[in-house]
Short mmCIF file of C-alpha atoms and ligand atoms in Angstrom, two decimals:
data_model
loop_
_atom_site.label_atom_id
_atom_site.label_comp_id
_atom_site.label_asym_id
_atom_site.label_seq_id
_atom_site.Cartn_x
_atom_site.Cartn_y
_atom_site.Cartn_z
CA MET D 1 107.45 75.65 107.40
CA PRO D 2 105.75 78.77 108.92
CA ALA D 3 106.27 82.13 107.30
CA GLN D 4 109.13 84.42 108.03
CA ILE D 5 107.76 87.24 110.22
CA ILE D 6 108.55 90.66 108.78
CA ASP D 7 109.42 92.75 111.90
CA GLY D 8 108.25 96.32 111.08
CA LYS D 9 109.86 97.72 114.20
CA LYS D 10 113.24 96.35 113.22
CA VAL D 11 113.00 97.66 109.62
CA ALA D 12 111.71 101.02 110.87
CA GLU D 13 114.70 101.29 113.33
CA GLU D 14 117.05 100.49 110.45
CA ILE D 15 115.58 103.39 108.42
CA ARG D 16 115.57 105.67 111.50
CA ALA D 17 119.38 105.01 111.79
CA GLU D 18 119.76 106.17 108.21
CA ILE D 19 117.61 109.25 108.99
CA ARG D 20 119.87 110.16 112.00
CA VAL D 21 122.91 109.95 109.76
CA LYS D 22 121.17 112.43 107.45
CA THR D 23 120.02 114.84 110.22
CA THR D 24 123.49 114.83 111.65
CA ARG D 25 124.96 115.79 108.30
CA LEU D 26 122.30 118.53 107.91
CA ALA D 27 123.00 119.86 111.42
CA THR D 28 126.66 120.44 110.46
CA ALA D 29 125.32 122.71 107.70
CA GLY D 30 123.06 124.46 110.27
CA VAL D 31 119.83 122.88 109.03
CA VAL D 32 117.31 121.22 111.32
CA PRO D 33 114.53 119.58 109.36
CA GLY D 34 111.32 121.06 110.74
CA LEU D 35 107.85 119.47 110.71
CA ALA D 36 104.67 121.51 111.47
CA VAL D 37 102.10 119.18 113.00
CA ILE D 38 98.62 120.61 112.90
CA LEU D 39 95.87 119.09 115.02
CA VAL D 40 92.25 120.22 115.03
CA GLY D 41 90.11 119.09 117.96
CA ASP D 42 90.80 116.54 120.65
CA ASN D 43 90.06 113.16 118.99
CA PRO D 44 92.08 110.78 121.28
CA ALA D 45 93.34 108.57 118.39
CA SER D 46 94.54 111.67 116.42
CA LEU D 47 96.14 113.13 119.59
CA SER D 48 98.06 109.92 120.18
CA TYR D 49 99.23 109.82 116.55
CA VAL D 50 100.49 113.43 116.61
CA THR D 51 102.25 112.89 120.03
CA ALA D 52 104.01 109.87 118.53
CA LYS D 53 105.05 111.88 115.52
CA GLU D 54 106.43 114.80 117.59
CA LYS D 55 108.27 112.26 119.87
CA ALA D 56 109.81 110.58 116.79
CA CYS D 57 110.99 113.92 115.45
CA GLY D 58 112.78 114.71 118.75
CA GLU D 59 114.46 111.30 118.89
CA ASN D 60 115.80 111.51 115.33
CA GLY D 61 117.20 115.04 115.02
CA LEU D 62 114.14 116.76 113.60
CA LYS D 63 112.22 119.73 115.20
CA SER D 64 108.43 119.60 115.44
CA PHE D 65 106.28 122.68 115.65
CA GLU D 66 103.03 121.90 117.38
CA HIS D 67 99.81 123.66 116.35
CA ARG D 68 96.69 122.71 118.28
CA LEU D 69 93.46 124.26 117.17
CA PRO D 70 90.05 123.90 118.78
CA ALA D 71 87.46 121.70 117.06
CA ASP D 72 85.31 124.63 116.14
CA VAL D 73 88.15 126.58 114.45
CA SER D 74 87.01 128.07 111.11
CA GLU D 75 88.26 126.71 107.83
CA ALA D 76 89.62 130.23 107.06
CA LYS D 77 91.74 130.20 110.18
CA LEU D 78 93.12 126.76 109.44
CA LEU D 79 93.92 127.78 105.85
CA GLU D 80 95.65 130.92 107.20
CA LEU D 81 97.90 128.74 109.47
CA VAL D 82 98.74 126.34 106.58
CA ARG D 83 99.72 129.31 104.48
CA SER D 84 101.95 130.73 107.27
CA CYS D 85 103.68 127.34 107.56
CA ASN D 86 104.19 127.36 103.79
CA GLU D 87 106.08 130.62 104.22
CA ASP D 88 108.05 129.71 107.33
CA PRO D 89 111.68 128.86 106.35
CA ALA D 90 112.17 126.77 109.50
CA VAL D 91 109.30 124.51 108.41
CA HIS D 92 110.23 121.90 105.80
CA GLY D 93 107.23 119.66 106.07
CA ILE D 94 103.55 120.21 107.03
CA LEU D 95 101.36 117.61 108.45
CA VAL D 96 97.61 118.17 108.92
CA GLN D 97 96.27 115.31 111.02
CA LEU D 98 93.19 113.73 109.44
CA PRO D 99 90.23 113.43 109.75
CA LEU D 100 89.24 117.09 110.12
CA PRO D 101 85.93 118.11 111.71
CA ALA D 102 82.95 117.95 109.26
CA HIS D 103 82.63 121.67 108.81
CA ILE D 104 86.10 121.83 107.20
CA ASP D 105 86.66 120.90 103.55
CA GLU D 106 89.56 118.41 103.86
CA SER D 107 90.56 118.50 100.26
CA LYS D 108 90.72 122.32 100.31
CA VAL D 109 93.10 122.26 103.29
CA ILE D 110 95.31 119.62 101.70
CA ALA D 111 95.48 121.48 98.50
CA ALA D 112 96.57 124.56 100.33
CA ILE D 113 99.75 122.87 101.47
CA SER D 114 102.68 123.79 99.34
CA PRO D 115 103.59 120.59 97.36
CA GLY D 116 107.27 121.12 98.29
CA LYS D 117 106.28 120.75 102.03
CA ASP D 118 103.66 118.13 101.56
CA VAL D 119 105.48 115.36 103.38
CA ASP D 120 102.33 113.25 103.65
CA GLY D 121 102.21 113.21 99.81
CA PHE D 122 98.46 113.89 99.72
CA THR D 123 98.28 117.01 97.61
CA PRO D 124 96.95 116.65 94.01
CA SER D 125 100.35 117.72 92.79
CA ASN D 126 102.31 115.00 94.62
CA ILE D 127 99.68 112.36 93.84
CA GLY D 128 99.86 113.40 90.14
CA ARG D 129 103.60 113.17 90.17
CA LEU D 130 103.44 109.63 91.58
CA VAL D 131 100.84 108.61 88.88
CA LEU D 132 103.21 110.13 86.22
CA ASP D 133 106.15 108.12 87.61
CA ASP D 134 108.02 111.14 88.83
CA PRO D 135 107.38 111.06 92.57
CA LEU D 136 108.46 113.73 94.97
CA PHE D 137 106.85 112.98 98.40
CA VAL D 138 105.12 109.56 98.42
CA PRO D 139 102.28 108.84 100.98
CA CYS D 140 103.86 107.40 104.06
CA THR D 141 102.07 104.06 104.55
CA PRO D 142 102.45 102.86 100.95
CA ALA D 143 106.12 104.00 100.94
CA GLY D 144 106.67 102.03 104.20
CA ILE D 145 105.05 98.92 102.61
CA VAL D 146 107.43 98.99 99.67
CA GLU D 147 110.41 99.34 102.07
CA LEU D 148 109.13 96.34 104.11
CA ILE D 149 108.81 94.24 100.96
CA LYS D 150 112.29 95.26 99.52
CA ARG D 151 114.18 95.12 102.77
CA SER D 152 112.86 91.61 103.50
CA GLY D 153 114.22 90.33 100.21
CA VAL D 154 110.84 89.47 98.74
CA PRO D 155 111.16 89.04 94.94
CA THR D 156 109.03 91.62 93.16
CA ASP D 157 110.14 91.53 89.48
CA GLY D 158 107.25 90.03 87.63
CA ALA D 159 105.40 89.14 90.88
CA HIS D 160 101.65 89.39 90.96
CA ALA D 161 100.68 91.85 93.73
CA VAL D 162 97.01 91.93 94.83
CA ILE D 163 95.98 94.98 96.89
CA VAL D 164 92.63 94.75 98.63
CA GLY D 165 91.33 98.30 99.14
CA ARG D 166 91.44 101.41 96.88
CA SER D 167 91.67 104.27 99.29
CA ASN D 168 93.56 107.48 98.48
CA ILE D 169 95.94 107.02 101.35
CA VAL D 170 96.87 103.37 100.89
CA GLY D 171 95.53 101.24 97.97
CA ARG D 172 95.68 103.77 95.17
CA PRO D 173 99.23 105.19 95.82
CA LEU D 174 100.49 101.60 96.49
CA MET D 175 99.23 100.46 93.15
CA ASN D 176 101.31 103.19 91.50
CA LEU D 177 104.41 102.36 93.52
CA LEU D 178 104.26 98.60 92.79
CA ILE D 179 104.08 99.11 89.04
CA ARG D 180 107.13 101.32 88.99
CA ARG D 181 110.07 99.68 87.15
CA SER D 182 112.12 99.58 90.32
CA VAL D 183 109.50 97.10 91.82
CA ASN D 184 108.08 95.77 88.52
CA ALA D 185 105.12 93.93 89.90
CA THR D 186 101.93 93.17 88.06
CA VAL D 187 99.09 94.66 90.14
CA THR D 188 95.47 93.76 90.74
CA VAL D 189 93.35 96.09 92.94
CA CYS D 190 90.30 94.60 94.67
CA HIS D 191 87.41 96.52 96.38
CA THR D 192 83.78 95.93 97.32
CA GLY D 193 82.84 95.57 93.58
CA THR D 194 85.27 92.72 93.12
CA LYS D 195 83.74 89.35 92.25
CA ASP D 196 85.33 86.30 94.00
CA LEU D 197 87.89 88.10 96.17
CA ALA D 198 89.29 84.69 97.33
CA ARG D 199 90.25 83.72 93.73
CA HIS D 200 92.21 86.93 93.28
CA CYS D 201 93.93 86.59 96.62
CA ARG D 202 94.92 82.98 96.00
CA ASP D 203 96.75 84.15 92.84
CA ALA D 204 98.85 86.73 94.79
CA ASP D 205 102.59 86.41 95.17
CA ILE D 206 102.36 89.55 97.28
CA LEU D 207 99.05 90.16 99.06
CA VAL D 208 98.27 93.57 100.68
CA PRO D 209 94.91 93.75 102.47
CA CYS D 210 94.19 97.40 103.37
CA VAL D 211 90.49 97.22 104.33
CA GLY D 212 89.83 97.48 108.10
CA ARG D 213 87.87 94.18 108.47
CA ALA D 214 89.10 91.62 110.89
CA GLY D 215 89.02 88.03 109.62
CA LEU D 216 88.54 89.03 105.87
CA ILE D 217 91.54 87.11 104.63
CA THR D 218 91.52 83.45 105.77
CA GLY D 219 94.31 80.95 105.38
CA ASP D 220 92.69 79.22 102.36
CA MET D 221 92.90 82.60 100.47
CA VAL D 222 96.75 82.57 100.73
CA LYS D 223 99.01 81.21 97.92
CA PRO D 224 101.67 78.98 99.51
CA GLY D 225 104.90 81.00 99.84
CA ALA D 226 103.26 84.39 99.31
CA CYS D 227 104.27 87.60 101.04
CA ILE D 228 101.41 89.14 103.06
CA ILE D 229 101.59 92.70 104.14
CA ASP D 230 98.62 93.24 106.49
CA VAL D 231 97.72 96.93 106.60
CA GLY D 232 94.40 96.62 108.37
CA VAL D 233 94.12 97.67 112.02
CA ASN D 234 91.00 96.47 113.85
CA GLN D 235 90.13 96.47 117.54
CA ILE D 236 88.48 93.25 118.64
CA ASP D 237 87.05 92.12 121.96
CA ASP D 238 89.39 89.96 124.04
CA PRO D 239 88.44 89.23 127.62
CA SER D 240 91.85 87.75 128.20
CA ALA D 241 93.54 91.07 127.34
CA LYS D 242 94.29 93.68 130.05
CA ARG D 243 91.99 96.22 128.47
CA GLY D 244 89.34 93.73 127.24
CA HIS D 245 90.33 94.26 123.61
CA ARG D 246 93.31 93.94 121.24
CA LEU D 247 94.45 94.95 117.74
CA VAL D 248 94.38 92.58 114.75
CA GLY D 249 94.79 92.99 111.05
CA ASP D 250 92.55 91.93 108.13
CA VAL D 251 94.30 88.62 107.89
CA VAL D 252 93.55 85.54 110.13
CA PHE D 253 97.22 85.45 111.26
CA ASP D 254 97.37 81.96 112.69
CA GLU D 255 96.05 80.37 109.56
CA ALA D 256 97.96 82.54 107.05
CA VAL D 257 101.33 82.14 108.89
CA GLU D 258 101.22 78.39 108.08
CA ARG D 259 100.97 79.03 104.32
CA ALA D 260 102.74 82.31 103.55
CA GLY D 261 106.47 82.75 102.91
CA TRP D 262 106.57 86.13 104.70
CA ILE D 263 103.89 87.91 106.82
CA THR D 264 103.68 91.11 108.86
CA PRO D 265 102.12 91.00 112.33
CA VAL D 266 99.56 93.48 113.62
CA PRO D 267 100.69 95.41 115.59
CA GLY D 268 104.43 95.64 114.71
CA GLY D 269 104.26 95.33 111.00
CA VAL D 270 103.18 98.28 108.81
CA GLY D 271 102.34 100.59 111.72
CA PRO D 272 105.98 101.54 112.80
CA MET D 273 106.87 102.20 109.15
CA THR D 274 104.30 105.00 108.58
CA ILE D 275 105.78 107.58 111.04
CA THR D 276 109.28 106.52 109.86
CA MET D 277 108.47 107.41 106.31
CA LEU D 278 107.08 110.80 107.46
CA LEU D 279 110.41 111.51 109.05
CA TRP D 280 112.13 110.37 105.83
CA ASN D 281 110.06 112.67 103.70
CA THR D 282 110.70 115.62 106.06
CA VAL D 283 114.48 115.11 105.88
CA LEU D 284 114.19 114.85 102.10
CA ALA D 285 112.39 118.21 102.09
CA ALA D 286 115.15 119.74 104.15
CA GLU D 287 117.78 118.20 101.85
CA LEU D 288 116.06 119.70 98.87
CA GLY D 289 116.11 123.08 100.68
CA ARG D 290 112.35 123.41 100.85
CA GLY D 291 112.39 125.45 103.97
CA ALA D 292 113.37 128.59 102.19
P1 NAP U 301 89.19 103.01 103.74
O1 NAP U 301 89.38 104.33 103.24
O2 NAP U 301 87.91 102.70 104.54
O3 NAP U 301 89.25 101.98 102.48
C1 NAP U 301 88.95 100.62 102.64
C2 NAP U 301 88.89 99.94 101.34
O4 NAP U 301 88.63 98.57 101.54
C3 NAP U 301 87.89 100.53 100.33
O5 NAP U 301 88.53 100.74 99.15
C4 NAP U 301 86.85 99.43 100.29
O6 NAP U 301 86.25 99.25 99.02
C5 NAP U 301 87.58 98.20 100.54
N1 NAP U 301 86.81 97.11 101.13
C6 NAP U 301 85.92 97.20 102.18
N2 NAP U 301 85.35 96.02 102.45
C7 NAP U 301 85.81 95.18 101.50
C8 NAP U 301 85.51 93.82 101.20
N3 NAP U 301 84.69 93.14 101.89
N4 NAP U 301 86.15 93.29 100.10
C9 NAP U 301 87.00 94.02 99.42
N5 NAP U 301 87.39 95.32 99.61
C10 NAP U 301 86.70 95.92 100.70
O7 NAP U 301 90.40 102.57 104.67
P2 NAP U 301 91.88 103.00 104.70
O8 NAP U 301 91.98 104.43 105.27
O9 NAP U 301 92.63 102.76 103.36
O10 NAP U 301 92.45 102.05 105.79
C11 NAP U 301 92.36 100.63 105.63
C12 NAP U 301 92.85 99.92 106.89
O11 NAP U 301 94.25 100.13 107.04
C13 NAP U 301 92.21 100.39 108.17
O12 NAP U 301 92.13 99.29 109.07
C14 NAP U 301 93.25 101.38 108.69
O13 NAP U 301 93.19 101.50 110.14
C15 NAP U 301 94.50 100.75 108.30
N6 NAP U 301 95.60 101.68 108.06
C16 NAP U 301 96.72 101.38 108.82
C17 NAP U 301 97.81 102.26 108.64
C18 NAP U 301 99.09 101.99 109.43
O14 NAP U 301 99.94 102.83 109.48
N7 NAP U 301 99.25 100.84 110.06
C19 NAP U 301 97.79 103.39 107.82
C20 NAP U 301 96.56 103.62 107.18
C21 NAP U 301 95.48 102.71 107.29
P3 NAP U 301 85.29 100.41 98.29
O15 NAP U 301 86.26 101.43 97.77
O16 NAP U 301 84.60 99.68 97.27
O17 NAP U 301 84.46 100.94 99.34
#
């Protein structure tokens, strides 16, 4: 029997409904969760991400504060803006859209965000808290992956989870989330130094490729009945598509769907969850009174 498709849009909408209940409750107390969205330069992909984030704020009872800076803005000016957002009581969360231009030290800018407003969960303080099993704000994509797994009823207690990829924004924080007692998986993390990737993948009850390579995970690498959360987003040529290309994940979907128990599509799987968890974190910051 083919796998159950995990519909990321549906799960994201379920969580957005919960967010709207929270923002309505906050509004009665006169609080509107505020998200400062800082974009440097005019990278089209970044621009479309921040526009989507601002739109999602408006639709779910949050207020976004747009800050567009030119690509040649100095690091000092950007740091000044981050600091002013740190002090602004109407701002509960701060998002600096990455990547930043090469002349700006990304880690310095992230570290300047107040940990109490770091709704992306990227500051050393928030990453440290996650590693120490006392999370405050968890990075949005890994947080969304855990929600997808849990809300789809995938058994996690004692499951063997295999993550392919060890980036700071996906693989590493996800590893820390999956070993928490509330999930209780046993985790293997694969990367370019891993020998025999296929063997590790075939042993996974939960397989999470977050690499960015179309076709990396083929059907024969999937354990029958496994849950596959495909994080990769890759653009491939497709002459039959309107624009001549389309998006696919890291997994050969048509093969894997025949063996897996659950699988996320690309697009429509992990993607819709990421912005939703950003809203979630911003509302949490407002609930915790971080604006003051
Ligand atoms: P990244 O920083 O480039 O990390 C990729 C990871 O994959 C690295 O750890 C790398 O290993 C590993 N890797 C590369 N080739 C491999 C191979 N052949 N075998 C095993 N491991 C391999 O990427 P990222 O930022 O984490 O993003 C990964 C993918 O997820 C991208 O396609 C991105 O677009 C997508 N993504 C989607 C969302 C969403 O919301 N849908 C959010 C974030 C990311 P080394 O460390 O050894 O180099």
